[in-house]
Tab-separated table of C-alpha atoms in Angstrom:
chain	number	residue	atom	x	y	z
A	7	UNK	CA	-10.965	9.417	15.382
A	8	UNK	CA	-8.526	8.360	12.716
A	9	UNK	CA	-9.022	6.975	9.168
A	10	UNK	CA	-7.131	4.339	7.070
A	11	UNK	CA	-7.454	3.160	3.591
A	12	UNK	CA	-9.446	0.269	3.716
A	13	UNK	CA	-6.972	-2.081	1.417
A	14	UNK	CA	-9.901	-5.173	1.571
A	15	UNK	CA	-12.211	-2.827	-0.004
A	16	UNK	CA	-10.068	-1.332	-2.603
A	17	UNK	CA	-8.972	-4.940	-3.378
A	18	UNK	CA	-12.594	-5.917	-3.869
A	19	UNK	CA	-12.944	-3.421	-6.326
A	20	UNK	CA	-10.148	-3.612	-8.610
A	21	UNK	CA	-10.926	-7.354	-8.492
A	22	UNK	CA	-14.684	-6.907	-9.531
A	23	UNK	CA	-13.586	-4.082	-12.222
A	24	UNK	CA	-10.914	-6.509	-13.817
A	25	UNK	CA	-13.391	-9.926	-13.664
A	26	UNK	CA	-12.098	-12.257	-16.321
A	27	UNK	CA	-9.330	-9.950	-18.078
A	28	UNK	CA	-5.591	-10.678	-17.273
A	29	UNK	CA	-3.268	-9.002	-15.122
A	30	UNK	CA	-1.026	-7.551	-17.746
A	31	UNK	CA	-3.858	-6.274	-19.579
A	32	UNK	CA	-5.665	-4.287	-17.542
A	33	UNK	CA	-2.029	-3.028	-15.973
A	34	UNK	CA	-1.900	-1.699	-19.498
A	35	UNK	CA	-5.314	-0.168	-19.396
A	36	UNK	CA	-4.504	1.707	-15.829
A	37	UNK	CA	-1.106	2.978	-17.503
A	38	UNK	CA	2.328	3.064	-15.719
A	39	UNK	CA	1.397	-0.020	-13.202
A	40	UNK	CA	2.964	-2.711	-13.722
A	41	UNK	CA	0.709	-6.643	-13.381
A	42	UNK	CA	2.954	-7.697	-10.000
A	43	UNK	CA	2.013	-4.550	-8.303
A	44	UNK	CA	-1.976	-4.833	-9.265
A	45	UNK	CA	-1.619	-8.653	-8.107
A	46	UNK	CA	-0.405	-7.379	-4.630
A	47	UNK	CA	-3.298	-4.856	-4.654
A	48	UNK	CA	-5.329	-7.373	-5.175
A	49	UNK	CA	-3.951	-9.270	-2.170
A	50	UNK	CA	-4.518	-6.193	0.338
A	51	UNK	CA	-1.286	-4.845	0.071
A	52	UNK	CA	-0.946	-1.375	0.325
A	53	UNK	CA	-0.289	0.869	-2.390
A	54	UNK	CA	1.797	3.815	-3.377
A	55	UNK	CA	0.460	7.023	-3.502
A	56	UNK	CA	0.665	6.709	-7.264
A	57	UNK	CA	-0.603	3.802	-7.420
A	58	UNK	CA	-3.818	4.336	-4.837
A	59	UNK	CA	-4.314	7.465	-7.528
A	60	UNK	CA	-4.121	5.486	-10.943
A	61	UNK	CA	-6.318	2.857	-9.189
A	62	UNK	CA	-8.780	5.645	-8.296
A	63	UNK	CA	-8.939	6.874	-11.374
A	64	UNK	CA	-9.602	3.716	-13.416
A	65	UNK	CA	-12.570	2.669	-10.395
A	66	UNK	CA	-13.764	6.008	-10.885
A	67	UNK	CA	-14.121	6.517	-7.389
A	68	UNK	CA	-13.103	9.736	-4.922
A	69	UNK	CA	-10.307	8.357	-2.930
A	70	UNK	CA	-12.097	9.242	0.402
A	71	UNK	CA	-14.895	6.102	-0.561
A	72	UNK	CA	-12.258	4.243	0.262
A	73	UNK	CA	-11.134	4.844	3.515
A	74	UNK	CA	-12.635	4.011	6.843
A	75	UNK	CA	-12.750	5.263	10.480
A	76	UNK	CA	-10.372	2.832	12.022
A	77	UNK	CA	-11.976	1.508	15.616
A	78	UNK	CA	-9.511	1.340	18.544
A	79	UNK	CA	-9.286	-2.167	18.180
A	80	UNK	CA	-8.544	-2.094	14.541
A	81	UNK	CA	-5.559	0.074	15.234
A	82	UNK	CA	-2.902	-0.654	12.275
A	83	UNK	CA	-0.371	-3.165	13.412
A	84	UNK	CA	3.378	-2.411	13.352
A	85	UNK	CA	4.215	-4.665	11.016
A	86	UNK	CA	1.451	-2.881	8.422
A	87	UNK	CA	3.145	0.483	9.638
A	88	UNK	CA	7.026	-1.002	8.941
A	89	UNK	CA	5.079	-2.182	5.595
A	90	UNK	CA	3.600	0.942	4.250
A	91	UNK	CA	7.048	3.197	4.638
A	92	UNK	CA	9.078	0.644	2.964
A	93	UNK	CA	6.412	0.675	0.004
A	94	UNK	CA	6.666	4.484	0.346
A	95	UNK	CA	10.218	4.810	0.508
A	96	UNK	CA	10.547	2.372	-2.476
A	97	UNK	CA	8.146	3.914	-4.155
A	98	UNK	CA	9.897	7.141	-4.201
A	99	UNK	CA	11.496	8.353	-7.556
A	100	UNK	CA	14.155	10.799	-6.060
A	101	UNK	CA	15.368	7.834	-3.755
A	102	UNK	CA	18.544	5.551	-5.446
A	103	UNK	CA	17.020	2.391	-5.203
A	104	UNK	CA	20.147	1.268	-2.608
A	105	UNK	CA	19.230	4.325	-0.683
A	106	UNK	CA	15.537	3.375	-0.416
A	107	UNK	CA	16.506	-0.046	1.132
A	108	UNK	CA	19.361	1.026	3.260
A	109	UNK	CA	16.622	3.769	5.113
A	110	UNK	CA	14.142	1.160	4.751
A	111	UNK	CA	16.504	-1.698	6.987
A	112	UNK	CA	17.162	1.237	9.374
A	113	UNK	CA	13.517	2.338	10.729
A	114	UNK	CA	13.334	-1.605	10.850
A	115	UNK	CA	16.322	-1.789	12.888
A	116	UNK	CA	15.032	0.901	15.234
A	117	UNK	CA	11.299	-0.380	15.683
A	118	UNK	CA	13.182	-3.265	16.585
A	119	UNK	CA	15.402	-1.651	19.094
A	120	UNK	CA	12.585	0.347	20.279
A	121	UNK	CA	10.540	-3.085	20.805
A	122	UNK	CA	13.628	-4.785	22.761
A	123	UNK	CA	14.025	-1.529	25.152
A	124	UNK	CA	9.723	-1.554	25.698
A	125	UNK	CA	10.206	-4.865	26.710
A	126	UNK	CA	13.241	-4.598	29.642
């Protein structure tokens, strides 16, 4: 049995926490977030590490609430897989930004190699 973080519900939250206030000012209130990343949050992207902390902290909630077994047929897609190392790579302070990309573009490039070679 495996778990994921369940992105709807921590969406619903920080959406239900914020109400009526703006983006940029509750950014402010979490500290070191910036308004585009708490709009994609809000859209069930997936976080940073960081981030998924901050966000935890300012709900007020243990970070295990919100994950959730994941069911065999709610297995993560590859595209949400491809999606949460480039956040994580980006994400990464010790990466050069052109580094982060470059190693980003090349687990791309081999899913996609990997895909073509599945498929002969």
């Amino acid at each position: 049995m495996e778990y994921h973080l369940d992105t709807n519900l921590l969406a619903a939250r920080v959406k239900t926490k914020r109400g009526k206030k703006g983006l940029r000012d509750t950014a402010r209130e979490i500290g070191n977030i910036s308004s585009s990343t708490l709009s994609r949050v809000e859209n069930g992207k997936m976080p940073d590490m960081e981030t998924f902390l901050l966000l935890c902290n300012w709900l007020q909630v243990s970070p295990a609430e919100l994950f959730k077994k994941t069911e065999e047929s709610e297995v993560p897609s590859d595209s949400n897989t491809l999606e949460a190392i480039e956040i994580q790579l980006r994400a990464s302070k010790k990466l050069d930004p052109a580094v982060a990309n470059a190693l980003a573009e090349l687990v791309k490039a081999a899913y996609r190699d990997n895909a073509q070679q599945s498929d002969n």
